[in-house]
Short mmCIF file of C-alpha atoms and ligand atoms in Angstrom, two decimals:
data_model
loop_
_atom_site.label_atom_id
_atom_site.label_comp_id
_atom_site.label_asym_id
_atom_site.label_seq_id
_atom_site.Cartn_x
_atom_site.Cartn_y
_atom_site.Cartn_z
CA UNK G 1 -20.92 -50.89 -6.85
CA UNK G 2 -18.01 -53.48 -7.41
CA UNK G 3 -16.32 -50.60 -9.17
CA UNK G 4 -12.61 -50.57 -9.26
CA UNK G 5 -10.57 -47.09 -7.35
CA UNK G 6 -9.29 -45.43 -9.66
CA UNK G 7 -5.34 -45.76 -9.69
CA UNK G 8 -3.75 -43.54 -6.97
CA UNK G 9 -0.53 -42.44 -8.26
CA UNK G 10 2.53 -43.63 -5.86
CA UNK G 11 4.12 -40.55 -4.60
CA UNK G 12 6.79 -40.64 -2.07
CA UNK G 13 6.83 -39.91 1.17
CA UNK G 14 9.51 -37.52 0.85
CA UNK G 15 8.49 -35.58 -2.23
CA UNK G 16 4.65 -35.49 -0.64
CA UNK G 17 6.47 -33.18 1.76
CA UNK G 18 8.30 -30.96 -0.31
CA UNK G 19 5.36 -29.95 -2.19
CA UNK G 20 3.05 -29.67 1.02
CA UNK G 21 5.69 -27.14 2.27
CA UNK G 22 6.14 -25.34 -1.32
CA UNK G 23 2.40 -25.38 -1.42
CA UNK G 24 3.08 -23.78 1.86
CA UNK G 25 4.88 -20.89 1.16
CA UNK G 26 3.07 -19.54 -2.01
CA UNK G 27 0.44 -19.37 0.44
CA UNK G 28 1.74 -17.95 3.20
CA UNK G 29 3.70 -15.39 0.69
CA UNK G 30 1.24 -14.52 -1.75
CA UNK G 31 -1.27 -12.44 0.07
CA UNK G 32 -4.85 -13.09 -1.83
CA UNK G 33 -4.81 -9.29 -2.68
CA UNK G 34 -1.56 -9.72 -4.77
CA UNK G 35 -3.48 -9.28 -7.57
CA UNK G 36 -1.56 -8.34 -10.74
CA UNK G 37 -2.89 -4.01 -10.75
CA UNK G 38 -2.07 -4.22 -7.31
CA UNK G 39 1.40 -5.56 -8.08
CA UNK G 40 2.41 -4.00 -11.42
CA UNK G 41 4.69 -0.84 -11.46
CA UNK G 42 3.64 2.32 -12.03
CA UNK G 43 3.69 3.70 -15.50
CA UNK G 44 2.56 7.16 -15.94
CA UNK G 45 0.57 6.42 -19.62
CA UNK G 46 1.54 8.63 -22.65
CA UNK G 47 0.40 11.99 -23.51
CA UNK G 48 -2.38 12.37 -26.57
CA UNK G 49 -4.36 14.68 -27.82
CA UNK G 50 -7.96 12.57 -27.09
CA UNK G 51 -7.13 12.65 -23.46
CA UNK G 52 -5.78 15.57 -20.42
CA UNK G 53 -4.15 14.45 -18.22
CA UNK G 54 -5.86 13.66 -14.50
CA UNK G 55 -5.36 12.81 -11.08
CA UNK G 56 -5.23 8.71 -10.83
CA UNK G 57 -4.52 6.41 -7.98
CA UNK G 58 -1.83 3.48 -7.78
CA UNK G 59 -0.89 0.71 -5.09
CA UNK G 60 2.56 1.49 -3.75
CA UNK G 61 3.96 -2.09 -2.72
CA UNK G 62 6.66 -0.39 -0.16
CA UNK G 63 4.42 1.14 1.94
CA UNK G 64 0.74 -0.73 1.08
CA UNK G 65 -1.10 2.21 0.18
CA UNK G 66 -2.43 3.94 -2.29
CA UNK G 67 -0.98 7.17 -3.29
CA UNK G 68 -1.63 9.80 -6.21
CA UNK G 69 -0.08 9.93 -9.67
CA UNK G 70 -0.65 12.28 -12.79
CA UNK G 71 -1.31 10.33 -16.03
CA UNK G 72 -0.85 11.79 -19.03
CA UNK G 73 -4.47 10.49 -20.58
CA UNK G 74 -3.38 7.38 -22.64
CA UNK G 75 -2.33 4.42 -22.83
CA UNK G 76 -3.57 3.99 -19.12
CA UNK G 77 -0.51 0.60 -16.51
CA UNK G 78 -2.52 -1.81 -14.73
CA UNK G 79 -1.72 -0.13 -11.21
CA UNK G 80 -4.13 2.29 -12.15
CA UNK G 81 -7.35 3.22 -10.34
CA UNK G 82 -9.99 6.60 -10.33
CA UNK G 83 -9.94 7.05 -6.54
CA UNK G 84 -8.04 6.85 -3.55
CA UNK G 85 -11.09 4.23 -2.25
CA UNK G 86 -11.11 2.55 -5.31
CA UNK G 87 -7.52 1.53 -4.90
CA UNK G 88 -7.24 0.82 -1.14
CA UNK G 89 -10.87 -1.17 -1.73
CA UNK G 90 -9.00 -3.55 -4.44
CA UNK G 91 -5.31 -3.92 -2.65
CA UNK G 92 -5.58 -2.78 0.80
CA UNK G 93 -6.41 -6.06 3.22
CA UNK G 94 -8.61 -4.64 5.40
CA UNK G 95 -7.32 -6.26 8.15
CA UNK G 96 -3.21 -5.52 7.68
CA UNK G 97 -2.01 -3.16 10.05
CA UNK G 98 1.79 -1.96 10.26
CA UNK G 99 4.24 0.09 11.66
CA UNK G 100 4.82 3.53 10.56
CA UNK G 101 6.06 3.06 6.83
CA UNK G 102 5.41 0.08 6.79
CA UNK G 103 7.58 -1.71 9.17
CA UNK G 104 6.74 -4.74 11.11
CA UNK G 105 5.60 -4.34 14.40
CA UNK G 106 7.67 -5.84 17.34
CA UNK G 107 5.41 -8.08 19.47
CA UNK G 108 1.32 -7.02 20.30
CA UNK G 109 0.30 -5.11 22.99
CA UNK G 110 -3.14 -3.96 24.21
CA UNK G 111 -3.80 -0.76 25.05
CA UNK G 112 -2.12 2.93 24.12
CA UNK G 113 0.88 3.14 27.02
CA UNK G 114 0.91 -0.60 27.64
CA UNK G 115 4.25 -1.43 29.33
CA UNK G 116 4.61 -5.24 28.26
CA UNK G 117 6.36 -3.20 25.10
CA UNK G 118 10.16 -3.20 25.00
CA UNK G 119 11.75 0.38 25.28
CA UNK G 120 12.18 1.88 21.75
CA UNK G 121 8.63 0.71 21.28
CA UNK G 122 5.14 2.03 21.60
CA UNK G 123 1.61 0.25 21.83
CA UNK G 124 -0.23 1.66 18.75
CA UNK G 125 -3.38 0.85 18.07
CA UNK G 126 -4.34 -1.05 14.96
CA UNK G 127 -8.05 -2.29 16.00
CA UNK G 128 -8.44 -4.16 18.80
CA UNK G 129 -5.12 -5.15 19.09
CA UNK G 130 -2.15 -3.10 19.39
CA UNK G 131 1.16 -3.08 17.81
CA UNK G 132 4.68 -2.41 19.48
CA UNK G 133 6.29 -0.12 17.43
CA UNK G 134 9.51 1.72 17.00
CA UNK G 135 8.87 5.17 18.22
CA UNK G 136 11.07 7.47 16.40
CA UNK G 137 10.04 5.92 13.63
CA UNK G 138 6.72 6.09 14.03
CA UNK G 139 7.03 9.67 15.58
CA UNK G 140 8.66 10.49 11.99
CA UNK G 141 5.74 8.65 9.81
CA UNK G 142 2.79 10.72 12.05
CA UNK G 143 4.60 14.29 11.80
CA UNK G 144 4.98 13.32 8.02
CA UNK G 145 1.19 12.41 7.77
CA UNK G 146 0.81 15.51 9.98
CA UNK G 147 2.47 17.77 7.41
CA UNK G 148 3.23 21.71 7.15
CA UNK G 149 3.71 24.77 4.88
CA UNK G 150 6.31 27.29 5.70
CA UNK G 151 4.41 29.10 2.91
CA UNK G 152 1.49 29.06 2.38
CA UNK G 153 -1.27 26.12 3.43
CA UNK G 154 -1.30 22.78 2.70
CA UNK G 155 -3.57 21.37 -0.53
CA UNK G 156 -6.57 19.07 1.48
CA UNK G 157 -8.95 16.90 -0.03
CA UNK G 158 -12.01 14.91 0.28
CA UNK G 159 -12.59 11.43 1.07
CA UNK G 160 -15.47 9.86 1.91
CA UNK G 161 -14.51 10.39 5.68
CA UNK G 162 -13.83 14.14 5.65
CA UNK G 163 -11.20 16.05 4.64
CA UNK G 164 -7.57 15.13 4.89
CA UNK G 165 -4.37 16.35 3.30
CA UNK G 166 -3.30 15.24 0.26
CA UNK G 167 -0.74 12.76 0.35
CA UNK G 168 1.69 11.49 -2.53
CA UNK G 169 4.40 9.10 -2.73
CA UNK G 170 6.95 11.08 -4.44
CA UNK G 171 6.79 14.18 -5.77
CA UNK G 172 8.18 12.87 -8.75
CA UNK G 173 4.45 11.46 -9.77
CA UNK G 174 2.92 15.20 -10.19
CA UNK G 175 0.58 14.74 -8.22
CA UNK G 176 0.11 18.31 -6.76
CA UNK G 177 -2.43 20.00 -8.19
CA UNK G 178 -1.66 23.02 -10.58
CA UNK G 179 -0.14 26.27 -8.77
CA UNK G 180 1.15 24.34 -5.63
CA UNK G 181 4.44 22.98 -4.65
CA UNK G 182 4.55 19.94 -4.02
CA UNK G 183 7.59 18.99 -0.59
CA UNK G 184 8.73 15.63 -0.50
CA UNK G 185 9.55 13.85 2.74
CA UNK G 186 11.15 10.45 3.73
CA UNK G 187 8.61 8.49 2.45
CA UNK G 188 5.93 10.52 0.94
CA UNK G 189 5.46 14.05 -0.27
CA UNK G 190 2.96 16.93 0.09
CA UNK G 191 1.70 19.89 -1.51
CA UNK G 192 1.82 23.85 -0.72
CA UNK G 193 -0.40 26.62 -1.93
C1 LIG M 1 -9.41 8.59 -23.53
O1 LIG M 1 -10.09 8.26 -22.60
C2 LIG M 1 -10.91 7.21 -22.45
C3 LIG M 1 -11.63 7.52 -20.77
O2 LIG M 1 -10.82 7.08 -19.95
C4 LIG M 1 -10.50 6.34 -23.01
O3 LIG M 1 -11.69 5.02 -22.54
C5 LIG M 1 -9.77 6.32 -23.94
O4 LIG M 1 -8.90 4.22 -24.28
C6 LIG M 1 -8.66 7.14 -23.76
N1 LIG M 1 -7.91 7.58 -25.47
C7 LIG M 1 -7.39 6.32 -25.10
C8 LIG M 1 -6.70 6.36 -27.04
O5 LIG M 1 -6.09 5.79 -25.04
C1 LIG M 2 11.57 9.48 -6.06
O1 LIG M 2 11.66 8.84 -7.28
C2 LIG M 2 12.74 9.26 -7.15
C3 LIG M 2 13.10 8.88 -8.84
O2 LIG M 2 12.07 7.46 -8.77
C4 LIG M 2 13.56 8.54 -6.86
O3 LIG M 2 15.21 8.45 -6.77
C5 LIG M 2 13.63 9.09 -4.72
O4 LIG M 2 14.29 7.85 -4.04
C6 LIG M 2 11.89 9.03 -4.73
N1 LIG M 2 11.94 9.17 -3.17
C7 LIG M 2 11.75 9.05 -2.44
C8 LIG M 2 11.45 9.60 -0.65
O5 LIG M 2 11.16 7.88 -2.76
#
């Protein structure tokens, strides 16, 4: 009672608008999952006598997914996780959907074969809603994610939901188990043994 209101700093309308715009741009450009460890560059660490090499997982911002890499044993980088699940949980927004190759959708749709999608695009379901994805890119992406081997068989790995092919980002990440051969695709790589 009887207290004075604290002085309100005078902010010109135009400046106020500018700040609102800046805040909004940042809020939309920086997704909540963009923690430092998910966006920092992949490093392989250093080889050392204390620790052997092991497989760890990193979040690839370009494809917005987690992939395995060979950690050298010491000096672990920040973009590094014990398992695919931990990596995805930490870095991948649960509701995020993108077309193959992490490309943008060209509209939404409601069921596979939806005629609402433009020519050259197909309806790809992402949960309850679908997205019109470039057909050629999507086909190529799907093919790369059901890899085959001309010699031997595809190296698989066990995830909580079942057994899937072991897909890495790049053969240079040395994620293939000893004795298998890495085959590089357009976006990702797999192993044959
Ligand atoms: C060796 O690995 C352990 C367990 O991951 C880690 O705590 C330790 O820091 C590593 N050693 C060095 C020298 O980085
Ligand atoms: C794999 O990594 C190498 C070396 O960093 C790079 O030159 C090449 O473009 C990468 N390939 C793919 C498919 O990303």
